[in-house]
Short mmCIF file of C-alpha atoms and ligand atoms in Angstrom, two decimals:
data_model
loop_
_atom_site.label_atom_id
_atom_site.label_comp_id
_atom_site.label_asym_id
_atom_site.label_seq_id
_atom_site.Cartn_x
_atom_site.Cartn_y
_atom_site.Cartn_z
CA MET A 1 81.88 20.86 53.81
CA GLY A 2 85.30 20.56 55.42
CA ALA A 3 87.51 17.54 55.91
CA LEU A 4 86.57 17.45 59.57
CA ASP A 5 82.86 17.05 58.94
CA PHE A 6 80.78 13.96 58.53
CA ASP A 7 77.22 13.65 57.39
CA ILE A 8 74.23 12.26 59.16
CA HIS A 9 71.50 11.33 56.70
CA GLY A 10 67.88 11.74 57.62
CA GLY A 11 64.68 10.71 55.90
CA MET A 12 63.17 11.84 52.63
CA SER A 13 61.08 14.97 52.67
CA SER A 14 57.61 14.34 51.32
CA LEU A 15 57.48 17.95 50.17
CA THR A 16 60.75 18.19 48.27
CA GLY A 17 61.53 14.54 47.73
CA LYS A 18 65.04 15.28 48.99
CA ARG A 19 66.90 13.57 51.74
CA SER A 20 67.87 15.67 54.78
CA ILE A 21 71.56 15.82 55.67
CA LEU A 22 73.20 17.16 58.79
CA ALA A 23 76.93 17.98 58.42
CA ILE A 24 78.54 17.51 61.84
CA ASN A 25 82.08 18.41 62.88
CA THR A 26 84.03 15.52 64.41
CA ILE A 27 84.74 17.73 67.42
CA ILE A 28 81.97 19.40 69.33
CA ALA A 29 82.85 22.12 71.83
CA ILE A 30 80.45 22.73 74.65
CA LYS A 31 79.74 26.34 75.44
CA GLY A 32 79.85 27.54 79.02
CA MET A 33 81.90 26.63 82.04
CA PRO A 34 81.93 23.34 83.93
CA PRO A 35 80.17 23.35 87.33
CA GLN A 36 82.00 25.24 90.10
CA LYS A 37 83.16 22.08 91.83
CA ALA A 38 84.67 20.59 88.69
CA GLN A 39 86.25 23.87 87.60
CA LYS A 40 89.08 23.89 90.10
CA HIS A 41 90.19 20.46 89.02
CA TYR A 42 89.56 21.17 85.34
CA ASN A 43 91.75 24.27 85.29
CA ARG A 44 94.55 22.72 87.27
CA VAL A 45 97.49 21.91 85.04
CA PRO A 46 99.80 19.59 86.98
CA LEU A 47 103.42 20.70 87.19
CA THR A 48 105.82 17.86 86.42
CA ASN A 49 109.38 17.96 85.08
CA ARG A 50 108.15 16.30 81.91
CA THR A 51 105.56 18.97 81.15
CA LEU A 52 107.86 21.75 82.39
CA PHE A 53 110.66 20.72 80.00
CA ARG A 54 108.13 20.48 77.19
CA ARG A 55 106.71 23.93 78.00
CA ASP A 56 110.23 25.32 77.75
CA GLN A 57 111.06 23.12 74.74
CA ASN A 58 114.08 21.64 76.56
CA VAL A 59 115.79 25.03 76.49
CA CYS A 60 117.64 26.15 79.61
CA GLY A 61 116.10 29.36 80.96
CA TYR A 62 119.50 30.82 81.77
CA CYS A 63 121.96 29.94 79.00
CA GLY A 64 119.36 29.40 76.27
CA GLU A 65 120.96 26.15 75.15
CA HIS A 66 118.92 23.10 74.13
CA PHE A 67 119.40 19.90 76.14
CA LYS A 68 118.10 16.34 76.35
CA SER A 69 115.56 15.90 79.17
CA LYS A 70 117.94 13.78 81.26
CA SER A 71 120.40 16.71 81.47
CA LEU A 72 117.75 19.13 82.66
CA THR A 73 116.51 20.20 86.08
CA ARG A 74 113.64 22.22 87.49
CA ASP A 75 114.89 25.55 88.79
CA HIS A 76 112.87 27.65 91.20
CA ILE A 77 113.46 31.26 90.17
CA HIS A 78 112.65 32.43 93.66
CA PRO A 79 114.35 29.61 95.61
CA VAL A 80 112.16 27.27 97.69
CA SER A 81 114.62 27.79 100.58
CA LYS A 82 113.73 31.48 100.46
CA GLY A 83 109.99 30.87 100.37
CA GLY A 84 109.54 30.53 96.60
CA PRO A 85 106.46 28.47 95.64
CA ASN A 86 106.52 25.40 93.42
CA ILE A 87 104.24 26.86 90.78
CA TRP A 88 104.42 27.25 86.98
CA THR A 89 105.33 30.94 87.12
CA ASN A 90 108.22 30.34 89.54
CA VAL A 91 109.91 27.49 87.70
CA VAL A 92 112.00 27.21 84.57
CA THR A 93 113.90 24.46 82.85
CA ALA A 94 117.61 24.73 83.68
CA CYS A 95 120.66 22.74 82.66
CA ALA A 96 122.63 21.26 85.56
CA PRO A 97 125.56 23.75 85.35
CA CYS A 98 123.21 26.77 85.32
CA ASN A 99 121.14 25.36 88.18
CA LYS A 100 124.33 24.80 90.18
CA ARG A 101 125.63 28.28 89.37
CA LYS A 102 122.36 29.93 90.37
CA SER A 103 122.22 27.80 93.51
CA ASP A 104 119.63 29.15 95.94
CA LEU A 105 120.35 32.77 95.14
CA LEU A 106 117.93 35.43 93.98
CA LEU A 107 118.40 36.72 90.43
CA ASP A 108 118.71 40.27 91.76
CA HIS A 109 121.86 39.25 93.60
CA ILE A 110 123.72 37.48 90.82
CA ASP A 111 124.77 38.10 87.25
CA MET A 112 122.16 35.79 85.69
CA SER A 113 118.92 36.53 83.92
CA LEU A 114 116.11 34.59 82.29
CA VAL A 115 116.05 34.17 78.52
CA TYR A 116 112.29 33.60 78.58
CA VAL A 117 109.35 34.23 80.87
CA PRO A 118 107.69 31.33 82.69
CA TYR A 119 103.92 31.01 82.31
CA VAL A 120 101.07 28.71 83.26
CA PRO A 121 100.08 26.47 80.34
CA ASN A 122 96.35 26.45 79.72
CA ARG A 123 94.30 23.28 79.44
CA ALA A 124 94.72 22.97 75.67
CA GLU A 125 98.48 23.37 75.91
CA TRP A 126 98.61 20.86 78.70
CA LEU A 127 96.89 18.22 76.61
CA ILE A 128 99.47 18.86 73.89
CA LEU A 129 102.35 18.87 76.40
CA GLN A 130 101.18 15.50 77.68
CA ASN A 131 102.15 14.20 74.24
CA ARG A 132 99.17 11.91 74.02
CA LYS A 133 98.26 10.57 70.66
CA ILE A 134 96.42 13.54 69.27
CA LEU A 135 94.67 13.26 65.92
CA ALA A 136 95.51 15.96 63.39
CA ASP A 137 92.04 17.49 63.51
CA GLN A 138 92.07 17.44 67.32
CA MET A 139 95.46 19.19 67.26
CA THR A 140 94.07 21.90 64.98
CA PHE A 141 91.19 22.31 67.42
CA LEU A 142 93.48 22.46 70.49
CA LEU A 143 95.89 24.92 68.91
CA LYS A 144 93.01 27.37 68.46
CA SER A 145 92.79 27.55 72.26
CA VAL A 146 96.52 28.01 72.83
CA PRO A 147 97.39 31.62 73.72
CA GLU A 148 99.44 33.57 71.19
CA GLU A 149 102.34 33.95 73.61
CA SER A 150 102.69 30.19 74.00
CA ARG A 151 106.01 28.73 72.93
CA LEU A 152 104.12 25.80 71.42
CA LEU A 153 103.31 28.06 68.52
CA SER A 154 106.90 29.19 67.91
ZN1 ZN B 201 122.00 26.47 81.13
#
């Protein structure tokens, strides 16, 4: 029995004279997908500067330096002014000087490149990025669902 389990005691067996025990994990995952209607909302991971900076661990996507959140900006890799969407895979954390230097130019046209690849956090990562109070056993559970390429694991 692991540290995450707790026991539910049942009645005595008239055959064996022993008490029945059910060992239950403190977290129960439900198999299967949520109903179609709920799925769209469930899988949607909101893009905010807070969660973006956390995804990128406060590291500028262009110079690779680490900054405090207040010095960081959201950079659209393919600029919004040139039709770039405001989605997880088109945004990186950028320090103010790098964002200014990149301006609204395309990476192909300037001498700048990304030091990491933007990705869409999954639901488990998002819960972690939200920085809610997560119990240690819940964190262990969530990390099992975080993809291997996630920076949360580095
Ligand atoms: Zn930078």
